[in-house]
Coordinates of C-alpha atoms and ligand atoms in Angstrom, one line a residue:
M283 CA -148.8 96.0 -38.5
L284 CA -145.0 96.3 -38.1
D285 CA -143.3 93.8 -40.4
Q286 CA -140.4 91.7 -38.9
T287 CA -138.1 92.5 -41.9
M288 CA -138.8 96.2 -41.8
T289 CA -135.6 98.3 -41.7
L290 CA -135.3 101.3 -39.3
T291 CA -135.6 103.6 -42.3
Q292 CA -138.8 102.0 -43.4
Y293 CA -140.2 102.2 -39.9
L294 CA -139.5 105.9 -39.7
I295 CA -141.0 106.5 -43.2
E296 CA -144.2 104.6 -42.0
E297 CA -144.3 106.8 -38.9
R298 CA -143.7 109.9 -40.9
R299 CA -146.9 109.2 -43.0
R300 CA -148.9 110.2 -39.9
F301 CA -147.4 113.7 -40.3
P302 CA -148.0 114.9 -43.9
Q303 CA -146.4 118.3 -43.1
A304 CA -143.3 116.7 -41.7
S305 CA -140.1 118.2 -43.1
G306 CA -138.0 115.0 -42.8
Q307 CA -135.8 116.7 -40.2
F308 CA -136.9 114.3 -37.4
N309 CA -136.1 111.2 -39.5
S310 CA -132.7 112.7 -40.5
V311 CA -131.8 113.1 -36.9
I312 CA -132.7 109.6 -35.9
L313 CA -130.9 108.1 -38.9
A314 CA -127.8 110.2 -38.1
I315 CA -127.8 108.9 -34.6
A316 CA -128.2 105.3 -35.9
L317 CA -125.2 105.9 -38.2
A318 CA -123.1 107.1 -35.3
C319 CA -124.1 103.9 -33.4
K320 CA -123.3 101.7 -36.4
A321 CA -119.8 103.3 -36.6
L322 CA -119.3 102.8 -32.8
S323 CA -120.5 99.2 -33.1
R324 CA -117.7 98.5 -35.6
K325 CA -115.1 100.1 -33.3
V326 CA -116.3 98.3 -30.2
A327 CA -116.2 95.0 -32.1
Y328 CA -112.4 95.3 -32.7
G329 CA -111.8 95.6 -28.9
A330 CA -108.2 96.0 -28.0
L331 CA -107.2 95.6 -31.7
A332 CA -108.6 99.1 -32.3
G333 CA -106.3 100.6 -29.7
L334 CA -109.4 102.0 -28.0
H335 CA -109.1 100.4 -24.6
G336 CA -107.8 102.3 -21.7
D337 CA -108.0 105.9 -20.4
A338 CA -108.1 108.9 -22.8
A339 CA -105.0 111.1 -22.8
D340 CA -106.9 114.1 -21.4
G341 CA -107.9 112.1 -18.3
V342 CA -110.7 113.3 -16.1
N343 CA -114.0 114.4 -17.9
V344 CA -116.6 116.9 -16.8
Q345 CA -118.1 114.2 -14.5
G346 CA -114.9 114.0 -12.5
E347 CA -114.4 110.5 -13.9
V348 CA -111.5 109.2 -16.0
A349 CA -112.6 109.3 -19.6
Q350 CA -112.0 106.1 -21.6
K351 CA -110.6 106.4 -25.2
L352 CA -113.9 105.0 -26.4
D353 CA -115.9 107.7 -24.5
V354 CA -114.0 110.4 -26.4
L355 CA -114.3 108.6 -29.8
G356 CA -118.0 108.0 -29.1
N357 CA -118.5 111.7 -28.4
D358 CA -116.6 112.8 -31.5
T359 CA -118.6 110.3 -33.6
F360 CA -121.9 111.6 -32.5
L361 CA -120.9 115.2 -33.0
H362 CA -119.6 114.4 -36.5
C363 CA -122.7 112.5 -37.6
L364 CA -125.2 115.0 -36.2
R365 CA -123.4 118.2 -37.3
W366 CA -123.6 117.2 -41.0
G367 CA -127.4 117.2 -41.3
D368 CA -127.8 120.7 -39.8
N369 CA -130.9 119.4 -38.0
V370 CA -130.0 119.9 -34.4
R371 CA -129.5 123.2 -32.7
G372 CA -127.7 121.9 -29.7
M373 CA -126.0 118.7 -28.4
L374 CA -125.5 118.0 -24.7
S375 CA -123.1 115.2 -24.0
E376 CA -121.9 113.5 -20.8
E377 CA -118.4 114.1 -22.1
M378 CA -118.7 117.8 -22.6
Q379 CA -119.0 120.5 -19.9
D380 CA -121.0 122.8 -22.2
P381 CA -123.3 121.7 -25.0
W382 CA -122.5 122.3 -28.6
L383 CA -124.8 125.0 -29.9
A384 CA -125.4 125.6 -33.7
D385 CA -124.0 129.0 -34.9
P386 CA -127.0 131.2 -35.6
G387 CA -125.2 132.6 -38.5
N388 CA -125.0 129.3 -40.3
G389 CA -128.7 128.5 -40.8
A390 CA -129.1 128.0 -37.1
G391 CA -129.7 124.3 -37.4
G392 CA -133.1 122.5 -37.1
D393 CA -135.7 122.3 -34.5
Y394 CA -134.2 119.7 -32.2
L395 CA -131.9 119.3 -29.2
L396 CA -130.0 116.1 -28.6
A397 CA -128.8 114.9 -25.2
F398 CA -126.7 111.8 -25.2
D399 CA -124.3 109.6 -23.4
P400 CA -122.0 108.3 -26.1
L401 CA -120.7 105.3 -24.1
D402 CA -122.8 104.1 -21.2
G403 CA -121.2 101.4 -19.0
S404 CA -117.6 102.7 -19.5
T405 CA -116.2 100.5 -16.8
N406 CA -117.1 97.5 -18.9
I407 CA -115.1 98.6 -22.0
D408 CA -111.8 97.0 -21.1
V409 CA -113.4 93.8 -19.8
N410 CA -115.3 93.2 -23.1
M411 CA -118.8 93.4 -21.5
S412 CA -121.9 94.9 -23.1
I413 CA -121.9 98.7 -23.3
G414 CA -124.2 101.2 -25.1
S415 CA -125.1 104.7 -26.2
V416 CA -128.2 106.5 -24.9
F417 CA -130.0 109.5 -26.5
S418 CA -132.8 111.8 -25.8
L419 CA -134.4 114.2 -28.4
L420 CA -136.2 117.4 -27.5
R421 CA -137.7 120.2 -29.5
V422 CA -136.2 123.7 -29.2
P423 CA -138.6 125.8 -27.1
D424 CA -138.3 128.8 -29.4
S425 CA -136.9 128.4 -32.9
G426 CA -137.1 132.2 -33.4
R427 CA -134.0 132.9 -31.4
P428 CA -130.5 131.5 -30.8
T429 CA -130.4 128.3 -28.7
R430 CA -129.4 128.7 -25.0
V431 CA -128.2 126.0 -22.6
E432 CA -131.3 126.5 -20.5
D433 CA -133.3 125.2 -23.5
F434 CA -132.2 121.7 -22.5
L435 CA -133.8 121.9 -19.1
Q436 CA -137.1 120.4 -20.1
P437 CA -138.8 117.6 -18.2
G438 CA -138.5 114.1 -19.8
S439 CA -142.2 114.2 -20.6
K440 CA -141.3 116.7 -23.4
Q441 CA -139.0 114.2 -25.2
V442 CA -140.1 113.5 -28.8
A443 CA -137.9 110.4 -29.1
A444 CA -135.5 108.4 -27.0
G445 CA -133.4 105.3 -27.5
Y446 CA -130.2 103.4 -27.0
A447 CA -127.8 101.2 -29.0
L448 CA -126.6 98.1 -27.2
Y449 CA -123.1 96.9 -28.2
G450 CA -123.6 93.3 -27.1
P451 CA -123.2 89.9 -28.9
A452 CA -125.6 91.5 -31.4
T453 CA -125.8 95.3 -31.8
M454 CA -129.3 96.5 -31.2
F455 CA -131.0 99.9 -31.6
V456 CA -134.1 100.3 -29.3
L457 CA -136.2 103.3 -30.1
T458 CA -139.4 105.1 -29.1
V459 CA -140.9 108.0 -31.1
G460 CA -143.9 108.2 -28.7
R461 CA -145.8 105.1 -30.1
G462 CA -144.4 102.1 -28.2
T463 CA -140.8 100.9 -27.9
H464 CA -139.3 98.8 -30.7
G465 CA -136.1 96.8 -31.0
F466 CA -134.0 96.7 -34.2
T467 CA -131.0 94.3 -34.7
L468 CA -128.0 95.3 -36.8
N469 CA -127.4 93.0 -39.8
P470 CA -123.7 93.6 -40.2
E471 CA -123.7 92.4 -43.9
L472 CA -126.4 94.9 -44.8
G473 CA -125.4 97.6 -42.4
E474 CA -129.1 98.0 -41.7
F475 CA -131.0 97.8 -38.4
L476 CA -133.9 95.4 -38.9
L477 CA -137.1 95.3 -36.8
T478 CA -136.8 92.1 -34.7
H479 CA -138.6 93.2 -31.4
P480 CA -141.7 95.2 -32.3
D481 CA -143.8 96.6 -29.4
L482 CA -141.6 95.5 -26.5
R483 CA -143.6 95.2 -23.2
V484 CA -142.3 95.2 -19.6
P485 CA -144.2 92.5 -17.6
E486 CA -146.0 94.1 -14.7
E487 CA -144.6 91.6 -12.2
T488 CA -141.1 90.3 -11.8
Q489 CA -138.8 88.2 -9.6
E490 CA -135.6 89.9 -10.6
F491 CA -133.9 93.0 -9.3
A492 CA -130.7 94.9 -10.3
I493 CA -128.8 97.0 -7.8
N494 CA -125.1 97.5 -6.8
A495 CA -125.3 95.8 -3.4
S496 CA -121.8 97.0 -2.4
N497 CA -123.5 100.4 -1.7
S498 CA -126.0 98.9 0.8
R499 CA -124.6 100.7 3.8
F500 CA -125.4 104.0 2.0
W501 CA -129.0 103.2 1.1
E502 CA -132.0 105.0 2.6
P503 CA -134.4 102.8 4.7
P504 CA -137.1 102.3 2.0
I505 CA -134.5 100.8 -0.4
R506 CA -132.9 98.7 2.2
R507 CA -136.3 97.4 3.2
Y508 CA -137.2 96.6 -0.4
V509 CA -134.0 94.7 -1.1
E510 CA -134.1 92.8 2.3
E511 CA -137.6 91.6 1.5
C512 CA -136.5 90.4 -1.9
L513 CA -133.6 88.5 -0.3
Q514 CA -135.9 86.9 2.3
G515 CA -137.6 85.2 -0.7
R516 CA -140.5 82.8 -0.1
N517 CA -140.0 82.8 3.6
G518 CA -140.4 86.6 3.9
P519 CA -143.1 89.1 3.3
R520 CA -142.9 88.8 -0.5
E521 CA -143.6 85.0 -0.4
K522 CA -141.6 84.4 -3.5
D523 CA -137.9 84.0 -4.4
F524 CA -136.0 86.7 -6.3
N525 CA -133.0 86.6 -8.6
M526 CA -130.4 89.4 -8.7
R527 CA -128.5 90.8 -11.7
W528 CA -126.0 93.8 -11.9
I529 CA -124.2 94.3 -15.2
A530 CA -122.9 97.8 -14.3
S531 CA -124.1 98.9 -17.7
M532 CA -127.5 100.5 -17.4
V533 CA -128.3 100.1 -21.1
A534 CA -127.7 96.3 -20.8
D535 CA -129.8 96.1 -17.6
A536 CA -132.5 98.1 -19.2
H537 CA -132.5 95.8 -22.3
R538 CA -132.9 92.8 -20.1
I539 CA -135.8 94.5 -18.3
L540 CA -137.5 95.5 -21.5
T541 CA -137.1 91.9 -22.7
R542 CA -138.2 89.9 -19.7
G543 CA -139.1 92.3 -16.9
G544 CA -137.3 93.2 -13.7
V545 CA -136.5 96.3 -11.6
F546 CA -133.3 98.4 -11.7
L547 CA -132.3 100.6 -8.8
Y548 CA -129.6 103.2 -8.6
P549 CA -131.1 105.2 -5.7
R550 CA -130.1 108.4 -4.2
D551 CA -127.8 107.4 -1.3
T552 CA -125.5 108.8 1.3
K553 CA -122.3 107.7 -0.4
D554 CA -121.5 111.2 -1.7
P555 CA -123.8 113.7 -0.1
S556 CA -122.8 116.3 -2.7
Q557 CA -124.5 114.1 -5.4
A558 CA -128.2 113.4 -5.5
G559 CA -127.5 110.1 -7.3
R560 CA -125.1 108.3 -9.7
L561 CA -127.0 108.6 -13.0
R562 CA -127.6 111.8 -15.0
L563 CA -131.2 112.9 -15.5
L564 CA -131.1 114.4 -19.1
Y565 CA -129.1 111.8 -21.1
E566 CA -129.4 108.6 -19.0
C567 CA -132.6 108.6 -16.9
N568 CA -135.0 110.5 -19.1
P569 CA -134.4 108.5 -22.3
I570 CA -134.5 105.1 -20.5
G571 CA -137.5 106.4 -18.6
M572 CA -139.4 107.2 -21.8
L573 CA -138.5 103.8 -23.4
I574 CA -139.7 101.9 -20.2
E575 CA -142.9 103.9 -19.8
Q576 CA -143.7 103.5 -23.6
A577 CA -143.4 99.7 -23.0
G578 CA -145.8 99.7 -20.1
G579 CA -143.2 99.9 -17.3
R580 CA -142.7 102.7 -14.7
A581 CA -139.7 105.0 -14.3
S582 CA -139.2 106.8 -11.0
T583 CA -136.8 108.8 -8.8
G584 CA -137.9 106.2 -6.2
E585 CA -140.5 108.6 -4.9
A586 CA -142.1 110.2 -8.0
P587 CA -142.2 109.8 -11.9
I588 CA -138.8 110.6 -13.4
L589 CA -140.3 112.2 -16.5
Q590 CA -142.0 114.9 -14.4
V591 CA -138.8 116.2 -13.0
T592 CA -137.7 119.7 -14.3
P593 CA -133.9 119.6 -14.6
A594 CA -132.0 122.2 -12.6
A595 CA -128.7 121.8 -14.5
P596 CA -127.5 120.0 -17.7
H597 CA -125.5 117.3 -15.8
Q598 CA -127.8 116.9 -12.9
R599 CA -127.6 113.5 -11.2
I600 CA -130.7 111.9 -9.6
G601 CA -131.9 108.6 -8.0
F602 CA -133.3 106.3 -10.6
V603 CA -135.6 103.2 -10.3
F604 CA -137.3 101.7 -13.3
G605 CA -138.9 98.4 -14.6
S606 CA -141.9 96.3 -13.8
R607 CA -144.7 98.6 -12.8
R608 CA -145.8 96.8 -9.7
E609 CA -142.3 96.7 -8.2
V610 CA -141.6 100.4 -8.9
E611 CA -145.0 101.3 -7.3
R612 CA -144.1 99.2 -4.3
I613 CA -140.7 101.1 -3.9
E614 CA -142.5 104.4 -4.2
R615 CA -145.0 103.3 -1.6
Y616 CA -142.2 102.5 0.8
H617 CA -140.8 105.9 0.3
A618 CA -144.2 107.5 0.9
E619 CA -144.8 105.7 4.2
K620 CA -143.9 107.6 7.3
P621 CA -141.9 105.7 10.0
E622 CA -145.1 105.4 12.2
E623 CA -147.1 104.0 9.2
R624 CA -144.7 101.2 8.4
E625 CA -146.0 97.7 8.6
H626 CA -144.6 96.8 12.0
D627 CA -146.1 93.4 11.7
T628 CA -143.5 92.7 9.0
P629 CA -141.1 90.6 11.1
L630 CA -138.2 91.4 8.8
F631 CA -138.7 95.1 9.3
N632 CA -138.1 94.7 13.0
M633 CA -135.2 92.4 12.4
R634 CA -131.6 93.6 12.2
G635 CA -131.2 94.1 8.5
L636 CA -129.3 91.6 6.4
F637 CA -127.0 94.5 5.5
R638 CA -125.1 96.3 8.2
S639 CA -127.5 99.1 9.2
I640 CA -126.4 102.7 8.8
A641 CA -124.2 103.5 11.8
Ligands
LIG774 P1 -121.1 105.9 -17.3 O1 -122.1 106.5 -18.3 O2 -120.0 106.9 -17.0 O3 -120.6 104.6 -17.8 O4 -121.9 105.6 -15.9 C1 -123.1 105.0 -16.0 C2 -123.0 103.6 -15.4 O5 -121.9 102.9 -16.0 C3 -124.3 102.8 -15.7 O6 -124.3 102.4 -17.0 C4 -124.3 101.8 -14.7 O7 -125.6 101.3 -14.3 C5 -123.6 102.4 -13.5 O8 -122.9 103.5 -14.0 C6 -122.7 101.5 -12.8 O9 -122.3 102.2 -11.6 P2 -121.4 101.4 -10.5 O10 -120.0 101.3 -11.2 O11 -121.4 102.3 -9.3 O12 -122.0 100.0 -10.3

C-alpha cells in the first residue's frame, strides 16, 4: 500500500525491491530528473525577478520557434543534472537539433536514453500560467556498442518510465514506472516530492474537452464532427452538455484530465501541410501517452494507439488525442468510418457545421 507521506525516493526504493538484481541506475536517473525539475521550479517561482522572461538571445530553436530564456535554462539544467550520474547514454531534447550522446571513451554511460521537453507550454511563461517539463525513459537497444541517434526511434510501448513536472500553484511530479501513475507534490521546505496522489485514474466518461478552437477551419471532418456534437450539448446526438478548456500547456491539460477526466485534442490538421501535427512524438506524446494509459485512459493519434507508432525521426510531430477512454474510442471510430458509413440520421452531420466548413 502506498503511504501518503511517502517521498519519491522511498517510492522508488519500494519499487526497486521487486528487482533484486537492480543496479540502482534507474532510480538515479529518475532522481536526477526530479532534481532538475526542483531546480527549475525555483527559477519559475521567481518569474520576471529571475530575469528569465522573454526570448533567448539565440532566437529560433530547432523547432523553428523562438526559444524562451527559460527553455534554454531548462535544457541546460536537465543536461547538467543527468550528465553527472553517468547513467544515460543519450539525451534528446526539444531544444537541441541532435541528441547529446555519451562519449564511449568515458565509461559510455548507463543503459538508458532520455527524451525530454524541458519547458512545455512556453507561450505561457511570460503570462505566469502553468508550464511543465516532460520526460520519457527508454533502454538502449544494444549496450555493447556506442549509442546512435536511431536508438531513440523506439515506439512508446518500449518506455520504461515517463513523467512530467507541473510548475503550477504547487509543483507536482507525476510519474509512471510501468505500475500505475502516481502524483507527488513538492514540499518546498523539505525539498522533497511527497506522494499525494497515488494511483491516479482517468474516468472512462467525461463532459469536458480541450482543443484550440481557433484552428477549427483546418480540422479534418471526424474532428469537426466530434467537436460540433459536443457543442450541440443535450439537444444534439450526445444528449449531454460539455465544458471546454484550453490552457495551451499540454502538461497542465494532461494533469487536469488525470485528476478529473476529459479529452485533449491536438489533431493533425491542414494548417501546415508540411507538419503531421503540432506536438512531438518522442518527448511529448509518448510520455503523456504512457502516463494516461497507465491511469486507465487512452492515448491515440486520433486513428490508432500512439504508443504503437514507430518514430521516423527524433523530432517527428504527430496528431495527438488522449484522455477518457470512451471519448478517445469515439474519436477513433469517427476516423475509421468511411463517408458512406457515417450516421446520416445525425441531423447535425447534415447541418452546415457550426464552424466555417473547409472551403
Ligand atoms: P512547446 O513545448 O514549444 O511549448 O509546445 C507545446 C505546446 O505549448 C503544448 O504544451 C500546448 O498544448 C500547445 O503547444 C499549445 O499550442 P497552441 O499555442 O497552438 O495552442
